[in-house]
Amino acid sequence: MGIETSCDETAAAVVSGGSIVRSSVVASQAAVHHPYGGVVPELASRKHLEAISQVVFEAIDRSGMQSSQIDAVAVTQGPGLIGALLVGFSFAKAYAYALGIPCVGVNHLEGHIHSVFLDAVFPDFPFVALLVSGGHTGIYHVTSHTGCELMGQTRDDAAGEAFDKVAKMLGLGYPGGVEIEAISRTGNPLRIQFPRPYLDKADSDFSFSGLKSAVRRYVETHDFKENIPDIVAGFQEAVADVLTFKLTQAALSRQCGRIAVVGGVAANSRLREKVMASAAEKELSVFIPSLAFCGDNAAMIAAAGYHNLRAGHVCSLTDDVYSKVMTLQHP
Ligand code: KG4
Ligand code: ZN
């Protein structure tokens, strides 16, 4: 059983063997946070509390299994919003205790990386993974289910955060990435050239705050309301170019023939297209989860938890959640 409540999705899933999804239930709070242009932490905690029991029991029902057949509970321990994490984590500890089974705390980023194992075709180790979500943007050299090395990460905004902030700037709703992708379809991505912040071309670090400022400057100096489709298409094109370039370059630098893209922004079809085109050109195999497993979900947490449990990582009733981890790096 996987449980996820780190941000604005209350999710539960039943997964066998770390990869076969028996059920996956995601209750999104997007409509609750939409008017505010971002997640309101207190509202998120309250909504998780209202939804958690129903979501967990629905996941069990849909899996066709009984509670007594659940071997372990895996739950997101961090990083994320503390109040939101506490709801899932406390529920999971109590649920595992009541059933007399182990509870495994999972790092949310490790969960996202495990989303590539939920589809029928998944990568062998090692592979190079681009993790692009609302809270994190980084490139990892993944060597085993419990081993990875951080190659580079954003020095400021995460890619998803940049999508959300640009959307808010233009008066579009939350989550920004979804709105920007939809509106971009009617825009010309080449009319407004926004900067491609590659930083030092040789490393795998990112920076999106300059790009976000460039959009802000454009908005402040133009009659932007007429141009929203071209602005967002140009912005999306710049983000996708940088992410694709850095991912491909990271794989080549490690002479690694397999790449993956995970996290909420991996749902972006322009990014998917660009990564696939670049991989074809460089003869790399690409692994991108199906849309249901790009954004926050509990199946990926169950998958990561399965391997953590096998490695003996079990949490105790006194363990607590954590809000921040700057790196995800195992020996
Ligand atoms: O992984 P995720 O669900 O939650 C975090 O762990 O942060 O990612 C959420 C982020 C949001 O910033 C959202 O705007 C972005 O993913 N996102 C997208 C798309 N769908 C969600 N960004 C670009 N294009 C999309 N289609
Ligand atoms: Zn996430």
Coordinates of C-alpha atoms and ligand atoms in Angstrom, one line a residue:
M1 CA 0.0 0.0 0.0
G2 CA 1.3 3.4 -0.9
I3 CA 0.1 6.7 0.6
E4 CA 1.0 10.2 -0.6
T5 CA 0.0 13.6 0.9
S6 CA 3.0 15.8 0.4
C7 CA 1.3 18.6 -1.5
D8 CA -2.2 18.9 -2.9
E9 CA -3.1 15.4 -3.9
T10 CA -4.4 12.8 -1.5
A11 CA -3.4 9.5 -3.0
A12 CA -3.4 5.8 -2.2
A13 CA -2.4 2.8 -4.3
V14 CA -1.9 -0.9 -4.0
V15 CA 1.1 -2.2 -5.9
S16 CA 2.5 -5.7 -6.1
G17 CA 6.2 -6.5 -6.4
G18 CA 7.2 -2.9 -6.8
S19 CA 5.8 -2.5 -10.3
I20 CA 2.3 -4.0 -10.8
V21 CA -0.3 -1.4 -10.1
R22 CA -3.5 -3.1 -8.6
S23 CA -5.2 0.2 -7.9
S24 CA -4.3 3.9 -7.8
V25 CA -6.6 6.6 -6.4
V26 CA -5.7 10.3 -6.6
A27 CA -8.0 12.9 -5.0
S28 CA -6.8 16.2 -6.4
Q29 CA -7.3 19.5 -4.5
A30 CA -6.5 21.6 -7.6
A31 CA -10.0 23.1 -7.6
V32 CA -9.6 24.2 -3.9
H33 CA -6.3 26.0 -4.6
H34 CA -7.2 27.3 -8.1
P35 CA -8.6 30.7 -6.9
Y36 CA -5.3 31.4 -5.0
G37 CA -2.9 30.6 -7.9
G38 CA -1.0 28.2 -5.7
V39 CA -1.3 25.7 -2.9
V40 CA -2.5 27.2 0.4
P41 CA -0.8 24.9 3.0
E42 CA -3.5 25.1 5.7
L43 CA -6.3 24.3 3.3
A44 CA -4.2 21.4 1.9
S45 CA -3.8 19.8 5.3
R46 CA -7.5 20.1 6.1
K47 CA -8.5 18.6 2.7
H48 CA -6.1 15.7 3.2
L49 CA -7.6 15.0 6.6
E50 CA -11.1 14.9 5.1
A51 CA -10.1 12.6 2.2
I52 CA -7.5 10.2 3.6
S53 CA -9.6 7.4 5.0
Q54 CA -11.9 7.3 2.0
V55 CA -9.0 7.4 -0.5
V56 CA -7.2 4.5 1.3
F57 CA -10.2 2.3 1.5
E58 CA -11.2 3.0 -2.1
A59 CA -7.7 1.9 -3.2
I60 CA -8.1 -1.4 -1.3
D61 CA -11.6 -1.9 -2.8
R62 CA -10.5 -1.2 -6.3
S63 CA -7.5 -3.5 -5.9
G64 CA -9.8 -6.4 -5.3
M65 CA -7.8 -7.3 -2.2
Q66 CA -8.5 -7.4 1.5
S67 CA -6.6 -5.3 4.1
S68 CA -5.3 -8.6 5.5
Q69 CA -3.4 -9.1 2.2
I70 CA -1.4 -5.9 2.5
D71 CA 2.2 -6.7 3.4
A72 CA 3.5 -3.2 4.2
V73 CA 2.5 0.5 4.1
A74 CA 4.8 2.9 2.2
V75 CA 4.2 6.6 2.8
T76 CA 5.8 9.9 1.8
Q77 CA 7.9 11.1 4.7
G78 CA 9.2 14.3 3.0
P79 CA 10.0 16.7 1.4
G80 CA 6.8 18.6 1.2
L81 CA 4.4 20.7 3.2
I82 CA 4.7 19.7 6.9
G83 CA 1.0 19.8 7.7
A84 CA 0.1 17.9 4.6
L85 CA 2.8 15.2 5.1
L86 CA 1.7 14.7 8.7
V87 CA -1.8 13.6 7.7
G88 CA -0.6 10.8 5.4
F89 CA 2.4 9.8 7.6
S90 CA 0.3 9.6 10.8
F91 CA -2.4 7.7 9.1
A92 CA 0.1 5.3 7.6
K93 CA 1.9 4.6 10.9
A94 CA -1.5 4.0 12.7
Y95 CA -2.7 1.8 9.8
A96 CA 0.4 -0.3 9.7
Y97 CA 0.4 -0.6 13.5
A98 CA -3.2 -1.7 13.5
L99 CA -2.5 -4.4 10.9
G100 CA 0.8 -5.4 12.5
I101 CA 2.8 -4.8 9.3
P102 CA 5.9 -2.6 8.6
C103 CA 5.6 1.1 7.7
V104 CA 8.2 2.5 5.3
G105 CA 9.0 6.2 5.0
V106 CA 9.7 7.2 1.4
N107 CA 11.5 10.2 0.0
H108 CA 9.0 11.9 -2.4
L109 CA 11.8 12.4 -5.0
E110 CA 12.8 8.7 -4.9
G111 CA 9.1 8.0 -5.4
H112 CA 9.0 10.1 -8.6
I113 CA 12.1 8.2 -9.9
H114 CA 10.3 4.9 -9.3
S115 CA 7.3 6.0 -11.4
V116 CA 9.3 4.7 -14.4
F117 CA 8.9 1.2 -13.1
L118 CA 5.1 1.3 -13.2
D119 CA 4.8 0.9 -16.9
A120 CA 5.3 -2.5 -18.7
V121 CA 8.6 -1.4 -20.2
F122 CA 11.1 0.1 -17.7
P123 CA 14.8 0.8 -17.8
D124 CA 17.7 -1.3 -16.7
F125 CA 20.3 0.3 -14.4
P126 CA 22.0 2.7 -14.7
F127 CA 19.9 5.4 -16.2
V128 CA 20.0 9.2 -16.1
A129 CA 16.7 10.7 -14.8
L130 CA 15.5 14.3 -15.1
L131 CA 13.1 15.0 -12.2
V132 CA 10.9 18.0 -13.0
S133 CA 8.2 18.8 -10.5
G134 CA 6.7 21.8 -8.8
G135 CA 9.2 21.7 -5.9
H136 CA 12.3 20.1 -7.5
T137 CA 14.3 20.1 -10.7
G138 CA 17.4 17.9 -10.9
I139 CA 19.3 15.3 -12.8
Y140 CA 20.2 12.0 -11.2
H141 CA 22.4 9.1 -12.2
V142 CA 20.4 6.2 -10.9
T143 CA 22.4 3.1 -10.3
S144 CA 20.0 0.9 -8.3
H145 CA 16.5 1.0 -6.6
T146 CA 18.1 2.6 -3.6
G147 CA 21.2 4.2 -5.1
C148 CA 21.5 7.4 -7.1
E149 CA 23.8 10.4 -7.5
L150 CA 22.6 14.0 -7.9
M151 CA 24.4 15.4 -11.0
G152 CA 22.9 18.8 -10.9
Q153 CA 19.8 20.8 -9.8
T154 CA 18.1 24.1 -10.0
R155 CA 19.8 27.0 -8.3
D156 CA 16.5 28.8 -7.8
D157 CA 13.0 28.0 -9.1
A158 CA 11.9 24.5 -10.0
A159 CA 10.6 24.1 -13.6
G160 CA 7.1 23.4 -12.4
E161 CA 7.3 26.4 -10.1
A162 CA 8.3 28.6 -13.1
F163 CA 5.2 27.3 -15.0
D164 CA 3.0 28.1 -12.0
K165 CA 4.5 31.6 -11.5
V166 CA 4.3 32.6 -15.2
A167 CA 0.7 31.4 -15.3
K168 CA -0.1 33.5 -12.2
M169 CA 1.6 36.5 -13.7
L170 CA -0.7 36.2 -16.8
G171 CA -3.8 35.7 -14.7
L172 CA -4.2 32.0 -15.7
G173 CA -5.2 29.3 -13.1
Y174 CA -3.4 26.7 -11.0
P175 CA -1.7 24.4 -11.8
G176 CA 0.0 26.6 -14.2
G177 CA 1.7 23.9 -16.3
V178 CA -1.6 22.4 -17.4
E179 CA -3.0 25.8 -18.4
I180 CA 0.2 26.9 -20.2
E181 CA 0.4 23.7 -22.2
A182 CA -3.3 24.0 -23.3
I183 CA -3.0 27.7 -24.3
S184 CA 0.4 27.1 -26.0
R185 CA -1.3 24.9 -28.6
T186 CA -2.8 28.1 -30.2
G187 CA 0.4 30.1 -29.9
N188 CA 3.5 30.6 -32.0
P189 CA 6.6 29.4 -29.9
L190 CA 9.0 31.2 -32.2
R191 CA 7.5 34.7 -32.3
I192 CA 8.8 35.8 -28.8
Q193 CA 12.4 34.5 -28.1
F194 CA 12.9 34.1 -24.4
P195 CA 16.4 33.4 -23.0
R196 CA 17.6 29.8 -22.7
P197 CA 19.3 29.8 -19.3
Y198 CA 21.9 27.0 -19.9
L199 CA 24.2 28.4 -17.2
D200 CA 27.6 26.7 -17.4
K201 CA 26.9 24.5 -20.4
A202 CA 29.1 21.7 -19.0
D203 CA 27.3 21.1 -15.8
S204 CA 23.8 19.8 -15.0
D205 CA 22.6 22.8 -13.0
F206 CA 19.6 24.9 -13.9
S207 CA 18.2 28.4 -13.3
F208 CA 14.7 29.4 -14.2
S209 CA 14.4 32.7 -12.3
G210 CA 16.0 34.7 -15.2
L211 CA 13.6 33.3 -17.7
K212 CA 10.7 34.0 -15.4
S213 CA 11.9 37.7 -15.1
A214 CA 12.2 37.9 -18.9
V215 CA 8.5 37.0 -19.1
R216 CA 7.7 39.5 -16.5
R217 CA 9.6 42.2 -18.3
Y218 CA 7.8 41.4 -21.5
V219 CA 4.4 41.5 -19.7
E220 CA 5.2 44.9 -18.2
T221 CA 6.3 46.5 -21.5
H222 CA 3.7 45.1 -23.9
D223 CA 0.0 44.9 -24.3
F224 CA 0.3 41.3 -23.2
K225 CA -3.4 40.4 -23.1
E226 CA -3.4 40.1 -26.9
N227 CA -0.3 37.9 -26.9
I228 CA -0.9 35.3 -24.2
P229 CA -0.7 32.2 -26.5
D230 CA 2.6 33.4 -28.0
I231 CA 4.0 34.3 -24.6
V232 CA 3.3 31.0 -23.0
A233 CA 4.3 29.0 -26.1
G234 CA 7.6 30.9 -26.2
F235 CA 8.2 30.3 -22.5
Q236 CA 7.3 26.6 -22.7
E237 CA 9.6 26.2 -25.7
A238 CA 12.5 27.8 -23.7
V239 CA 12.0 25.5 -20.7
A240 CA 11.7 22.4 -22.8
D241 CA 14.9 23.3 -24.8
V242 CA 16.9 23.7 -21.6
L243 CA 15.6 20.6 -19.9
T244 CA 16.2 18.5 -23.0
F245 CA 19.7 19.8 -23.6
K246 CA 20.8 19.3 -20.0
L247 CA 19.3 15.8 -19.8
T248 CA 20.9 14.6 -23.1
Q249 CA 24.2 16.1 -22.2
A250 CA 24.2 14.5 -18.7
A251 CA 23.5 11.0 -20.2
L252 CA 26.3 11.5 -22.8
S253 CA 28.7 12.7 -20.1
R254 CA 28.2 9.4 -18.3
Q255 CA 28.1 7.3 -21.5
C256 CA 24.7 6.1 -20.4
G257 CA 22.3 5.0 -23.1
R258 CA 19.1 5.3 -21.1
I259 CA 17.3 8.5 -20.0
A260 CA 14.1 9.1 -18.1
V261 CA 11.8 12.1 -17.4
V262 CA 9.7 12.0 -14.2
G263 CA 7.6 14.4 -12.1
G264 CA 4.6 16.6 -12.9
V265 CA 6.3 18.5 -15.7
A266 CA 7.0 15.2 -17.5
A267 CA 3.3 15.4 -18.5
N268 CA 4.1 18.3 -20.8
S269 CA 3.7 17.1 -24.3
R270 CA 6.2 19.6 -25.9
L271 CA 8.9 18.4 -23.4
R272 CA 8.1 14.8 -24.2
E273 CA 8.4 15.5 -27.9
K274 CA 11.7 17.3 -27.6
V275 CA 13.2 14.7 -25.3
M276 CA 12.1 11.9 -27.7
A277 CA 13.5 13.7 -30.7
S278 CA 16.8 14.4 -29.0
A279 CA 17.1 10.8 -27.8
A280 CA 16.4 9.4 -31.3
E281 CA 19.2 11.6 -32.7
K282 CA 21.7 10.6 -30.0
E283 CA 20.5 6.9 -30.0
L284 CA 19.3 6.9 -26.4
S285 CA 16.4 4.9 -25.0
V286 CA 13.8 7.0 -23.3
F287 CA 11.5 6.2 -20.4
I288 CA 8.7 8.6 -19.5
P289 CA 5.8 7.4 -17.2
S290 CA 2.3 7.4 -18.5
L291 CA 0.4 10.6 -17.6
A292 CA -1.3 9.1 -14.6
F293 CA 2.1 8.5 -12.9
C294 CA 3.8 11.8 -13.8
G295 CA 2.1 14.0 -11.3
D296 CA 1.9 13.1 -7.6
N297 CA 0.5 9.6 -7.0
A298 CA 0.8 6.8 -4.5
A299 CA 1.8 4.0 -6.8
M300 CA 5.2 5.5 -7.2
I301 CA 5.5 5.7 -3.4
A302 CA 4.5 2.1 -3.1
A303 CA 7.1 1.1 -5.7
A304 CA 9.9 3.0 -3.9
G305 CA 8.7 1.6 -0.6
Y306 CA 8.8 -2.0 -1.8
H307 CA 12.6 -1.6 -2.6
N308 CA 13.3 0.3 0.6
L309 CA 11.6 -2.5 2.6
R310 CA 13.7 -5.1 0.9
A311 CA 16.8 -3.0 1.9
G312 CA 15.6 -3.1 5.5
H313 CA 14.5 0.5 5.8
V314 CA 11.5 0.5 8.1
C315 CA 10.3 3.4 10.2
S316 CA 9.3 3.4 13.8
L317 CA 6.3 5.0 15.5
T318 CA 8.5 7.8 16.8
D319 CA 9.8 8.8 13.3
D320 CA 8.6 12.2 11.9
V321 CA 8.2 13.9 8.6
Y322 CA 10.7 16.4 7.1
S323 CA 9.9 19.4 4.9
K324 CA 13.1 19.8 3.0
V325 CA 15.9 17.7 1.4
M326 CA 18.1 19.6 -0.9
T327 CA 19.7 16.4 -2.3
L328 CA 18.6 12.9 -2.9
Q329 CA 21.9 11.1 -2.7
H330 CA 22.6 7.6 -1.6
P331 CA 26.0 5.9 -1.3
Ligands
KG4_1 O1 5.1 16.2 -9.3 P1 4.1 17.1 -9.1 O2 2.6 16.7 -9.2 O3 4.2 17.7 -7.6 C1 5.4 18.1 -7.0 O4 6.1 17.1 -6.5 O5 5.7 19.3 -7.0 O6 4.3 18.4 -10.0 C2 3.5 19.5 -10.0 C3 4.0 20.5 -11.0 C4 3.2 21.8 -11.0 O7 4.2 22.9 -10.9 C5 2.5 21.8 -12.4 O8 2.3 23.1 -12.9 C6 3.4 21.0 -13.2 O9 3.9 20.0 -12.4 N1 2.7 20.4 -14.3 C7 3.0 20.7 -15.6 C8 2.1 20.0 -16.4 N2 1.3 19.3 -15.6 C9 1.7 19.6 -14.3 N3 4.0 21.5 -16.2 C10 4.0 21.6 -17.5 N4 3.1 20.9 -18.3 C11 2.2 20.1 -17.8 N5 1.3 19.5 -18.6
ZN2 ZN 5.8 15.3 -6.7

